[in-house]
XYZ file of C-alpha atoms in Angstrom:
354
model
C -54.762 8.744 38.637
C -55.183 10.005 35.145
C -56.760 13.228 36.436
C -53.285 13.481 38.170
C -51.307 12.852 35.687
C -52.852 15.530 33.529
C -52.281 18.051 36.359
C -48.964 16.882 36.682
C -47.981 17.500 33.122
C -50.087 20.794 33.200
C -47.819 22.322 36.100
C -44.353 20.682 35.663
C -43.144 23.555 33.294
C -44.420 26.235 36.240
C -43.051 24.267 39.196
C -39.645 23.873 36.971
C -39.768 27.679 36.611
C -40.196 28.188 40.281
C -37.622 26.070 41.045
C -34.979 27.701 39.022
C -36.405 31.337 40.179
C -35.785 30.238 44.052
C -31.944 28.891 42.475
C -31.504 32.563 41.025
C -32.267 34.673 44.185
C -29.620 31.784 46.111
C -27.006 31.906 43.466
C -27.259 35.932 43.269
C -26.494 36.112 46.915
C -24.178 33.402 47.235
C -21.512 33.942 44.235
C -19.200 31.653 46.027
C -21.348 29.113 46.008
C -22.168 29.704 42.372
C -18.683 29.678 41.455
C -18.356 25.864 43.212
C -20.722 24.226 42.748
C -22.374 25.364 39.101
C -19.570 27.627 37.034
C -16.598 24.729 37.882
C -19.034 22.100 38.821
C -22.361 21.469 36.481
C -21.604 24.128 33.696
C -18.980 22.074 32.171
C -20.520 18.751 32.541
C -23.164 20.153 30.679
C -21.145 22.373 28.281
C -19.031 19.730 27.076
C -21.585 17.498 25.112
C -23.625 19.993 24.397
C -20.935 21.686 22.499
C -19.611 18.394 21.221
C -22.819 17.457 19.696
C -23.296 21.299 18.161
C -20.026 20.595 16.495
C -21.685 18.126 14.252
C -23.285 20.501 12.786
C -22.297 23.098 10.214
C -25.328 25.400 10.775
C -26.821 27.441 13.842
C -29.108 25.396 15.930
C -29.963 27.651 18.245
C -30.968 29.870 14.845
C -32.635 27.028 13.709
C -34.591 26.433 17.023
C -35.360 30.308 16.893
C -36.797 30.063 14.079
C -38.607 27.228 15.010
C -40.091 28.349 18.027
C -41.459 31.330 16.010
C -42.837 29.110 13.335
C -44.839 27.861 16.062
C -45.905 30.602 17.715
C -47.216 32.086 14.393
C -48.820 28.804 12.809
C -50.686 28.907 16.746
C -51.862 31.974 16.163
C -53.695 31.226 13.067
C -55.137 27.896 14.114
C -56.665 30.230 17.280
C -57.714 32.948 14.510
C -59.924 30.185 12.462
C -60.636 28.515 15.567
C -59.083 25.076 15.195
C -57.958 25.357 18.324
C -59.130 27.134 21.629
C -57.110 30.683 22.800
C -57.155 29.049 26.119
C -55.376 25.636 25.107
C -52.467 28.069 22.990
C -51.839 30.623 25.732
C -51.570 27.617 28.320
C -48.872 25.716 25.913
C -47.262 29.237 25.413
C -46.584 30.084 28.663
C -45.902 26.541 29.541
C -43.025 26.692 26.801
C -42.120 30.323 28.118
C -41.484 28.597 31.709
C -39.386 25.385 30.126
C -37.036 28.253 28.088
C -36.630 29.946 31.018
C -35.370 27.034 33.062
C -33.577 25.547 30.284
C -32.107 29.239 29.899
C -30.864 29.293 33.886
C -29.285 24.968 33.621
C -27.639 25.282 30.855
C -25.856 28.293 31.165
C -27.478 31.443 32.641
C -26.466 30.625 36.419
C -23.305 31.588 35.533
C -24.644 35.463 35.635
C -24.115 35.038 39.790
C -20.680 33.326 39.423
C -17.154 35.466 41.387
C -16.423 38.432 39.976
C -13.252 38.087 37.361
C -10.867 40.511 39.843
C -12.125 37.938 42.275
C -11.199 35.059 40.441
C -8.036 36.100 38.947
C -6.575 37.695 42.049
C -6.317 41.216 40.684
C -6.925 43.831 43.330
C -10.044 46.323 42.005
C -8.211 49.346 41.306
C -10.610 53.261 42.486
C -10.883 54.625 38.639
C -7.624 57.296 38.487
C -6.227 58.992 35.479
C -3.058 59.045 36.175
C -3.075 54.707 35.688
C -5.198 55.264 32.894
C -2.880 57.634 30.741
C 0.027 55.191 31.693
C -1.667 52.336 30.160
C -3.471 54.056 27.799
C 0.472 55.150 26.160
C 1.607 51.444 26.834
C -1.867 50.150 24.698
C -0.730 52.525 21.989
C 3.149 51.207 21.955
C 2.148 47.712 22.048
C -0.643 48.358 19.446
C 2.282 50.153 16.785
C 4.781 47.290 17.677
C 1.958 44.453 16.655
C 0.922 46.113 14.028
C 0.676 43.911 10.496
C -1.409 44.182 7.432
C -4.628 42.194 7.053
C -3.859 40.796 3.575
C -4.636 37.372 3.316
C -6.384 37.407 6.707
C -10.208 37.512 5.811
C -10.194 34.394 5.448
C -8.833 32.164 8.242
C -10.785 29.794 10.582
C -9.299 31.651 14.486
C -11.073 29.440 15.967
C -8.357 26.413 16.314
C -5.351 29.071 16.018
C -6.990 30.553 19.264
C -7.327 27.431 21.086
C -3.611 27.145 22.195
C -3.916 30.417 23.549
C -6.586 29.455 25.985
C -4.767 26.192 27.213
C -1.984 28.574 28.036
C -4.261 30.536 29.766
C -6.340 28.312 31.292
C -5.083 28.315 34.992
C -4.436 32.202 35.126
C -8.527 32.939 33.585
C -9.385 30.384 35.531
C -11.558 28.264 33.694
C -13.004 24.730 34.071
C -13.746 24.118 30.197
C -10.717 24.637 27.913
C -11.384 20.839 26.332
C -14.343 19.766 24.533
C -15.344 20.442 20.202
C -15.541 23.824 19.446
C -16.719 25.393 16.018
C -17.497 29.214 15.459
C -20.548 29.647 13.338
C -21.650 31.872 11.282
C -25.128 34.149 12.655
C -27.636 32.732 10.210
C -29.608 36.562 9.528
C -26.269 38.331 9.725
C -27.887 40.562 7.442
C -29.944 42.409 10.174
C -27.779 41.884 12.784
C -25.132 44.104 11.063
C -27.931 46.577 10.599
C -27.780 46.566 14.289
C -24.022 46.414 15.074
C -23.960 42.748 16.523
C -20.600 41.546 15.880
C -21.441 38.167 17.706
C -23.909 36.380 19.922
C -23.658 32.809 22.218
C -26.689 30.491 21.712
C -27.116 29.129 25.095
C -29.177 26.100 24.406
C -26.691 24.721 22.117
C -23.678 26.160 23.596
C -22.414 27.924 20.242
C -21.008 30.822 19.372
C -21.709 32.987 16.661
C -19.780 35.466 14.299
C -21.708 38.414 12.094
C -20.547 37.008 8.574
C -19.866 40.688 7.837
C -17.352 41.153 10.801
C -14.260 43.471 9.907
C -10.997 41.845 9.447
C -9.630 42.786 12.508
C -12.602 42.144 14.297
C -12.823 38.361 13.334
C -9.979 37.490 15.641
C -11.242 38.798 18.788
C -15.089 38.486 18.073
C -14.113 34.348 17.777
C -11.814 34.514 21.360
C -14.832 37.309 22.885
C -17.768 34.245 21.683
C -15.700 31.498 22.317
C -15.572 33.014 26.217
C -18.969 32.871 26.805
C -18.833 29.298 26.254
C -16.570 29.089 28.877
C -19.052 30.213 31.139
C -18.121 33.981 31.304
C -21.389 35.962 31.070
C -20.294 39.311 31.672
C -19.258 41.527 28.498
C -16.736 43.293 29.731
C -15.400 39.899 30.809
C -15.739 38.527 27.779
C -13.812 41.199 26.191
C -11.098 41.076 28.540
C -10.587 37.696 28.369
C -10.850 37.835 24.487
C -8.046 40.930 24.512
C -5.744 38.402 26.788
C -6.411 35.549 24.398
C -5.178 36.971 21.418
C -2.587 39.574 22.474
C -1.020 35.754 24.181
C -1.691 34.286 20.514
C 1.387 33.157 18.414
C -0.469 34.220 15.626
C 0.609 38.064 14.790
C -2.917 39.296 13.070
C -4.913 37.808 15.798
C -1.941 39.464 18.541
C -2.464 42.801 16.521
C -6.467 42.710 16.517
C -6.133 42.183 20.133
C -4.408 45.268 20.859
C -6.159 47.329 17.982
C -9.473 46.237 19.400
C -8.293 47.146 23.154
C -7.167 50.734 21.739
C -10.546 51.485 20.403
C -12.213 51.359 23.737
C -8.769 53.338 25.811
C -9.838 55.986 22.462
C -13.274 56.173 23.733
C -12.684 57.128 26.937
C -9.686 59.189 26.501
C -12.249 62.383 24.987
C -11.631 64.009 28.526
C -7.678 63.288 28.603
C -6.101 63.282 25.382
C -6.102 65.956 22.666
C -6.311 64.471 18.936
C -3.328 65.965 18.169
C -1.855 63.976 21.000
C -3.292 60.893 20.124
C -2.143 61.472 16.437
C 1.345 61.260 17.678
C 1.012 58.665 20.019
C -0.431 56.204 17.336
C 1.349 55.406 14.024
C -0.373 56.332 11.293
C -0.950 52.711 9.983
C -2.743 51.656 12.935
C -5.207 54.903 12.760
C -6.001 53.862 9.133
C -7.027 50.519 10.276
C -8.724 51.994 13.008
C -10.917 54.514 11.158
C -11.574 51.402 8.364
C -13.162 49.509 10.750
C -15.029 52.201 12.315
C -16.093 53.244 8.326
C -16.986 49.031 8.058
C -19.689 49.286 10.207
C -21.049 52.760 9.694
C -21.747 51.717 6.636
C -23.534 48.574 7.361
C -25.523 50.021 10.411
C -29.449 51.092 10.557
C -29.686 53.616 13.362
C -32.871 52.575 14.333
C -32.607 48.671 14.175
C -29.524 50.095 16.012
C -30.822 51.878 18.604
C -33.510 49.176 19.264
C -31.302 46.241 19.687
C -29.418 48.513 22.140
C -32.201 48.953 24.193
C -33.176 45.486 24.094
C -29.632 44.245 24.756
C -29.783 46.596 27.772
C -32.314 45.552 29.421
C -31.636 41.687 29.336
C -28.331 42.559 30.936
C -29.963 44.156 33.692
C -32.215 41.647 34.160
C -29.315 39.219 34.610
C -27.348 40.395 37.309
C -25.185 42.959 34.630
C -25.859 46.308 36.546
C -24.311 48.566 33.802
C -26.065 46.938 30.986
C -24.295 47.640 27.421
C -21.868 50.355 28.919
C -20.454 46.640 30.607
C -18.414 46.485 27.592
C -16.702 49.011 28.770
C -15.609 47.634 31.488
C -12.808 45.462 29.862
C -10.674 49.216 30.228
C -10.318 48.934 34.092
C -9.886 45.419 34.360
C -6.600 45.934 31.882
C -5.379 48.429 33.957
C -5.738 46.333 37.051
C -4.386 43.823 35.598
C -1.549 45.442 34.660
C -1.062 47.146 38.278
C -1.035 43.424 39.177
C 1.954 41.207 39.650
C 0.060 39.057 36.351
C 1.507 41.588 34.348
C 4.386 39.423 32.667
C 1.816 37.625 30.723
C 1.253 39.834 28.246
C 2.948 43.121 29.081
């Protein structure tokens, strides 16, 4: 029986692992059933008190259990260098702890990689990529963007986490989402440091179920970083997603810097793929010239801030975990959030913001 026991306790991490591997390859092929019974089902049973209990705290635990974890790791490695302890005994508790995060990874939030597509969920009919749409809503972004416009004074330092709250009530039956309840608080990304060396403007924790702001965010990124973070606890997973819903979130805000930032921020990205379309003398004329010193401020903010190799690095990195979960473009996702604001606006949702 004791024998048993031991063997039990030996595999239970692997067997877990399996488990959740064999729920992966079901849920990736069976997004409706994803979307029932774990995104609007489990997720926010789950989500709620873990983010309640988070809230407690003013600091990152999932930084804290990072850093932990690491601690570990490193203090095992020495007791294996002086032989306290055998390399056998650490590499079996190491991949046995590998196996647990990636299970607890999958449960408490990662499922949600295999949940409906937003156009799906939403109702929007996917739209073939056509530039005629995209100049039309490219010139609407940049006369919503001048007409929203308002100086950051006195912004730097508000909490957008409650002001954006209201926002997602409003929204909740149009996003849809399951989770709009629940104790929310924004925290700050404990090495923010190095992460602005590598242009992270945000990450979710998903064993804690918090999101994270860089500490040295822009001004008028702070608004739609908090709504983009605050998404992924909701249970969307994809960036481009996230950065939709975070553009409909504030540009619906009551607030008019966040309402502003959420149109500035959705500019940047119709900019970026304009190269082919627009001249920059057109685009000069198109946007006032208060909104393109904003715009070049922010893109000065971080140039300033970022290391091009920690940069380049955390891209790659970024790019590949994407992949790996069901995010076929990797970090050019982010992109995405420029088609699904056209669709939407092809769609008959378009009184909600337009």
């Amino acid at each position: 029986m004791n024998r048993f026991k031991k063997y039990l306790k030996l595999g239970f991490p692997f067997s877990l692992a399996l488990i959740t591997y064999l729920l992966t390859l079901v849920f990736k092929n069976n997004p409706d059933l994803t979307e029932k019974w774990y995104s609007t089902g489990i997720y926010p049973q789950i989500a709620y008190p873990l983010s309640s209990f988070s809230a407690l705290f003013p600091f990152s635990l999932d930084d804290t259990f990072y850093v932990l974890l690491t601690t570990f790791f490193v203090i095992g490695l020495i007791l294996v260098s002086v032989k306290q302890i055998r390399l056998t005994s650490f590499t079996i508790r190491l991949l046995q702890t590998i196996a647990l995060l990636y299970s607890a990874f999958y449960f408490l939030w990662g499922f949600n990689y295999f949940r409906q597509p937003a156009h799906l969920r939403m109702q929007i009919e996917k739209s073939e990529p056509n530039t005629e749409n995209f100049a039309e809503v490219f010139k609407l972004v940049a006369e919503y963007t001048n007409k929203a416009y308002t100086s950051w004074q006195d912004q730097d330092t508000l909490n957008f986490q409650p002001i954006l709250e209201p926002s997602i009530n409003e929204l909740q039956t149009f996003l849809p989402v399951e989770y709009p309840g629940g104790m929310r608080r924004i925290k700050n990304i404990s090495f923010s440091n190095f992460f602005a060396k590598a242009t992270i403007l945000g990450y979710y924790g998903p064993f804690f179920n918090e999101a994270h702001i860089n500490k040295h965010l822009s001004v008028w990124d702070k608004p739609v970083v908090t709504a983009h973070e605050m998404c992924h606890q909701l249970g969307i997973t994809s960036e481009a997603e996230a950065n939709f819903y975070a553009w409909l979130i504030t540009t619906n805000s009551e607030n008019k810097f966040a309402n502003y930032c959420g149109w500035l921020y959705s500019l940047g990205f119709f900019i970026y793929q304009s190269k082919d379309i627009f001249s920059k003398e057109d685009l000069m004329s198109m946007i006032k010239p208060e909104v393109i010193n904003d715009y070049r401020s922010r893109h000065k903010h971080w140039h300033k801030l970022r290391n091009k190799t920690i940069d380049k690095t955390a891209s790659k990195v970024n790019d590949v975990y994407l992949k790996s979960n069901n995010v076929k473009k990797g970090i050019d996702d982010y992109n995405g959030m420029v088609q699904l604001i056209i669709d939407f606006y092809l769609s008959e949702h378009k009184e909600i913001i337009f």
